PDB file of C-alpha atoms and ligand atoms in Angstrom:
ATOM      1  CA  UNK A   1       5.610  13.741 -21.181  1.00 55.00           C
ATOM      2  CA  UNK A   2       8.090  10.897 -21.814  1.00 67.00           C
ATOM      3  CA  UNK A   3       8.222   7.938 -19.465  1.00 79.00           C
ATOM      4  CA  UNK A   4      11.877   7.235 -18.636  1.00 85.00           C
ATOM      5  CA  UNK A   5      15.003   6.389 -20.558  1.00 89.00           C
ATOM      6  CA  UNK A   6      15.874   2.729 -20.179  1.00 90.00           C
ATOM      7  CA  UNK A   7      19.279   2.119 -18.629  1.00 92.00           C
ATOM      8  CA  UNK A   8      21.176  -1.173 -18.384  1.00 93.00           C
ATOM      9  CA  UNK A   9      21.832  -0.357 -14.743  1.00 93.00           C
ATOM     10  CA  UNK A  10      18.144  -1.161 -14.140  1.00 94.00           C
ATOM     11  CA  UNK A  11      18.992  -4.843 -14.590  1.00 96.00           C
ATOM     12  CA  UNK A  12      19.315  -7.009 -11.498  1.00 96.00           C
ATOM     13  CA  UNK A  13      21.309  -9.801 -13.151  1.00 96.00           C
ATOM     14  CA  UNK A  14      18.722 -12.573 -13.601  1.00 97.00           C
ATOM     15  CA  UNK A  15      17.820 -12.765 -17.266  1.00 97.00           C
ATOM     16  CA  UNK A  16      14.221 -13.899 -17.008  1.00 97.00           C
ATOM     17  CA  UNK A  17      13.363 -11.192 -14.479  1.00 98.00           C
ATOM     18  CA  UNK A  18      15.265  -8.485 -16.333  1.00 98.00           C
ATOM     19  CA  UNK A  19      13.473  -9.304 -19.582  1.00 98.00           C
ATOM     20  CA  UNK A  20      10.137  -9.019 -17.820  1.00 98.00           C
ATOM     21  CA  UNK A  21      11.093  -5.732 -16.154  1.00 97.00           C
ATOM     22  CA  UNK A  22      11.994  -4.434 -19.593  1.00 97.00           C
ATOM     23  CA  UNK A  23       8.700  -5.719 -20.974  1.00 97.00           C
ATOM     24  CA  UNK A  24       6.769  -3.867 -18.269  1.00 97.00           C
ATOM     25  CA  UNK A  25       8.815  -0.754 -18.990  1.00 96.00           C
ATOM     26  CA  UNK A  26       7.947  -0.977 -22.693  1.00 96.00           C
ATOM     27  CA  UNK A  27       4.246  -1.399 -21.976  1.00 97.00           C
ATOM     28  CA  UNK A  28       4.234   1.687 -19.746  1.00 96.00           C
ATOM     29  CA  UNK A  29       6.033   3.593 -22.523  1.00 95.00           C
ATOM     30  CA  UNK A  30       3.324   2.498 -24.953  1.00 95.00           C
ATOM     31  CA  UNK A  31       0.666   3.798 -22.578  1.00 96.00           C
ATOM     32  CA  UNK A  32       2.407   7.179 -22.458  1.00 94.00           C
ATOM     33  CA  UNK A  33       2.539   7.323 -26.249  1.00 92.00           C
ATOM     34  CA  UNK A  34      -1.038   6.208 -26.739  1.00 91.00           C
ATOM     35  CA  UNK A  35      -2.351   8.882 -24.379  1.00 88.00           C
ATOM     36  CA  UNK A  36      -0.665  11.522 -26.532  1.00 85.00           C
ATOM     37  CA  UNK A  37      -1.714  10.297 -29.962  1.00 87.00           C
ATOM     38  CA  UNK A  38      -4.884   8.336 -29.582  1.00 86.00           C
ATOM     39  CA  UNK A  39      -8.199  10.167 -29.445  1.00 80.00           C
ATOM     40  CA  UNK A  40     -10.645   7.497 -28.239  1.00 86.00           C
ATOM     41  CA  UNK A  41      -8.581   5.703 -25.592  1.00 90.00           C
ATOM     42  CA  UNK A  42      -9.288   2.202 -26.918  1.00 92.00           C
ATOM     43  CA  UNK A  43      -5.661   1.256 -27.335  1.00 94.00           C
ATOM     44  CA  UNK A  44      -4.851   2.723 -23.924  1.00 96.00           C
ATOM     45  CA  UNK A  45      -7.459   0.465 -22.353  1.00 96.00           C
ATOM     46  CA  UNK A  46      -6.266  -2.646 -24.211  1.00 96.00           C
ATOM     47  CA  UNK A  47      -2.636  -1.927 -23.370  1.00 97.00           C
ATOM     48  CA  UNK A  48      -3.450  -1.378 -19.715  1.00 98.00           C
ATOM     49  CA  UNK A  49      -5.156  -4.783 -19.601  1.00 98.00           C
ATOM     50  CA  UNK A  50      -2.163  -6.359 -21.283  1.00 98.00           C
ATOM     51  CA  UNK A  51       0.111  -4.653 -18.776  1.00 98.00           C
ATOM     52  CA  UNK A  52      -1.927  -6.068 -15.899  1.00 98.00           C
ATOM     53  CA  UNK A  53      -1.726  -9.629 -17.286  1.00 98.00           C
ATOM     54  CA  UNK A  54       1.978  -9.297 -17.862  1.00 98.00           C
ATOM     55  CA  UNK A  55       2.525  -7.890 -14.370  1.00 98.00           C
ATOM     56  CA  UNK A  56       0.804 -10.971 -12.939  1.00 98.00           C
ATOM     57  CA  UNK A  57       3.019 -13.293 -14.972  1.00 98.00           C
ATOM     58  CA  UNK A  58       6.046 -11.344 -13.830  1.00 98.00           C
ATOM     59  CA  UNK A  59       5.078 -11.422 -10.164  1.00 98.00           C
ATOM     60  CA  UNK A  60       4.646 -15.174 -10.181  1.00 98.00           C
ATOM     61  CA  UNK A  61       8.053 -15.598 -11.841  1.00 98.00           C
ATOM     62  CA  UNK A  62       9.734 -13.305  -9.363  1.00 98.00           C
ATOM     63  CA  UNK A  63       8.008 -14.942  -6.403  1.00 98.00           C
ATOM     64  CA  UNK A  64       9.193 -18.355  -7.601  1.00 97.00           C
ATOM     65  CA  UNK A  65      12.796 -17.108  -7.601  1.00 97.00           C
ATOM     66  CA  UNK A  66      12.331 -15.526  -4.178  1.00 97.00           C
ATOM     67  CA  UNK A  67      11.027 -18.760  -2.757  1.00 97.00           C
ATOM     68  CA  UNK A  68      13.847 -20.789  -4.279  1.00 95.00           C
ATOM     69  CA  UNK A  69      16.309 -18.345  -2.780  1.00 94.00           C
ATOM     70  CA  UNK A  70      14.495 -18.386   0.573  1.00 95.00           C
ATOM     71  CA  UNK A  71      14.400 -14.635   0.405  1.00 96.00           C
ATOM     72  CA  UNK A  72      13.736 -13.408   3.951  1.00 96.00           C
ATOM     73  CA  UNK A  73      11.452 -10.520   2.963  1.00 97.00           C
ATOM     74  CA  UNK A  74       9.276 -12.692   0.720  1.00 98.00           C
ATOM     75  CA  UNK A  75       5.964 -12.039   2.515  1.00 98.00           C
ATOM     76  CA  UNK A  76       6.189  -8.248   2.487  1.00 98.00           C
ATOM     77  CA  UNK A  77       7.413  -8.219  -1.096  1.00 98.00           C
ATOM     78  CA  UNK A  78       4.552 -10.452  -2.191  1.00 98.00           C
ATOM     79  CA  UNK A  79       2.144  -8.161  -0.370  1.00 98.00           C
ATOM     80  CA  UNK A  80       3.401  -5.232  -2.462  1.00 98.00           C
ATOM     81  CA  UNK A  81       2.669  -7.254  -5.594  1.00 98.00           C
ATOM     82  CA  UNK A  82      -0.842  -8.069  -4.423  1.00 98.00           C
ATOM     83  CA  UNK A  83      -1.582  -4.492  -3.489  1.00 98.00           C
ATOM     84  CA  UNK A  84      -0.404  -3.326  -6.890  1.00 98.00           C
ATOM     85  CA  UNK A  85      -2.695  -5.762  -8.693  1.00 98.00           C
ATOM     86  CA  UNK A  86      -5.644  -4.499  -6.618  1.00 98.00           C
ATOM     87  CA  UNK A  87      -4.757  -0.897  -7.464  1.00 98.00           C
ATOM     88  CA  UNK A  88      -4.388  -1.590 -11.179  1.00 98.00           C
ATOM     89  CA  UNK A  89      -7.713  -3.479 -11.272  1.00 98.00           C
ATOM     90  CA  UNK A  90      -9.369  -0.432  -9.769  1.00 98.00           C
ATOM     91  CA  UNK A  91      -7.681   1.843 -12.327  1.00 98.00           C
ATOM     92  CA  UNK A  92      -8.871  -0.399 -15.166  1.00 98.00           C
ATOM     93  CA  UNK A  93     -12.448  -0.025 -13.924  1.00 98.00           C
ATOM     94  CA  UNK A  94     -12.047   3.734 -13.700  1.00 98.00           C
ATOM     95  CA  UNK A  95     -10.577   3.924 -17.200  1.00 96.00           C
ATOM     96  CA  UNK A  96     -13.514   1.903 -18.485  1.00 96.00           C
ATOM     97  CA  UNK A  97     -15.912   4.323 -16.776  1.00 96.00           C
ATOM     98  CA  UNK A  98     -13.966   7.212 -18.322  1.00 94.00           C
ATOM     99  CA  UNK A  99     -13.456   8.971 -14.994  1.00 95.00           C
ATOM    100  CA  UNK A 100     -12.103  12.524 -15.429  1.00 94.00           C
ATOM    101  CA  UNK A 101      -8.357  12.727 -16.082  1.00 94.00           C
ATOM    102  CA  UNK A 102      -8.015   9.005 -15.401  1.00 95.00           C
ATOM    103  CA  UNK A 103      -5.386   8.344 -18.073  1.00 95.00           C
ATOM    104  CA  UNK A 104      -3.007  10.916 -16.580  1.00 94.00           C
ATOM    105  CA  UNK A 105      -3.661   9.608 -13.084  1.00 96.00           C
ATOM    106  CA  UNK A 106      -2.949   6.070 -14.249  1.00 97.00           C
ATOM    107  CA  UNK A 107       0.313   7.094 -15.892  1.00 96.00           C
ATOM    108  CA  UNK A 108       1.471   9.037 -12.830  1.00 96.00           C
ATOM    109  CA  UNK A 109       0.691   6.031 -10.689  1.00 97.00           C
ATOM    110  CA  UNK A 110       2.513   3.563 -12.957  1.00 97.00           C
ATOM    111  CA  UNK A 111       5.573   5.759 -13.183  1.00 96.00           C
ATOM    112  CA  UNK A 112       5.733   6.161  -9.418  1.00 96.00           C
ATOM    113  CA  UNK A 113       5.307   2.422  -9.005  1.00 97.00           C
ATOM    114  CA  UNK A 114       8.033   1.602 -11.520  1.00 96.00           C
ATOM    115  CA  UNK A 115      10.468   3.856  -9.700  1.00 94.00           C
ATOM    116  CA  UNK A 116       9.508   2.667  -6.230  1.00 96.00           C
ATOM    117  CA  UNK A 117       9.053  -1.043  -6.875  1.00 97.00           C
ATOM    118  CA  UNK A 118      11.029  -2.178  -9.932  1.00 96.00           C
ATOM    119  CA  UNK A 119      13.858   0.271  -9.341  1.00 94.00           C
ATOM    120  CA  UNK A 120      13.438   0.175  -5.544  1.00 95.00           C
ATOM    121  CA  UNK A 121      12.031  -2.895  -3.790  1.00 96.00           C
ATOM    122  CA  UNK A 122      13.252  -5.287  -6.512  1.00 97.00           C
ATOM    123  CA  UNK A 123      16.821  -3.974  -6.324  1.00 96.00           C
ATOM    124  CA  UNK A 124      17.175  -5.625  -2.957  1.00 96.00           C
ATOM    125  CA  UNK A 125      16.880  -8.977  -4.744  1.00 97.00           C
ATOM    126  CA  UNK A 126      20.030  -8.376  -6.769  1.00 96.00           C
ATOM    127  CA  UNK A 127      22.645  -9.237  -4.181  1.00 92.00           C
ATOM    128  CA  UNK A 128      20.519 -12.021  -2.797  1.00 94.00           C
ATOM    129  CA  UNK A 129      20.065 -13.737  -6.175  1.00 96.00           C
ATOM    130  CA  UNK A 130      23.708 -13.190  -7.008  1.00 94.00           C
ATOM    131  CA  UNK A 131      24.738 -15.012  -3.853  1.00 93.00           C
ATOM    132  CA  UNK A 132      22.539 -17.935  -4.862  1.00 93.00           C
ATOM    133  CA  UNK A 133      24.193 -17.964  -8.291  1.00 94.00           C
ATOM    134  CA  UNK A 134      20.973 -17.183 -10.217  1.00 94.00           C
ATOM    135  CA  UNK A 135      21.526 -15.788 -13.688  1.00 93.00           C
TER     136      UNK A 135
HETATM  137 FE1  FE2 B   1       9.848  -7.225 -10.381  1.00 51.71          FE
HETATM  138 FE1  FE2 B   2       8.778  -7.300  -7.143  1.00 51.71          FE
END
């Protein structure tokens, strides 16, 4: 099962954020590949941890831009970030415990999240950041 094809239309027009969104995309793609080709799940676990750290870096960057722009939906957007971190922490524990079918569940969850948050919630930032002249 492939993840997604990257498209330039996924960009929101602020370089730092777009690079991070692409980085998160690439890490999810690596997780998909490692589930297919790796027997013991070690690389999957390491990559998932890396993904989590990178997501935290990304969220703080994005929140900084939102605050600078006085983005009106900052609080609810930040809440989505926090909830995601809680959910991924839980998944990391379950992967470590080797819960049944956990790798597939994790991938389904990350794909859904990418579509709903990065390609959904974050898109709302585009016009707002553009108005502020962020690049
Ligand atoms: Fe984002
Ligand atoms: Fe976001």
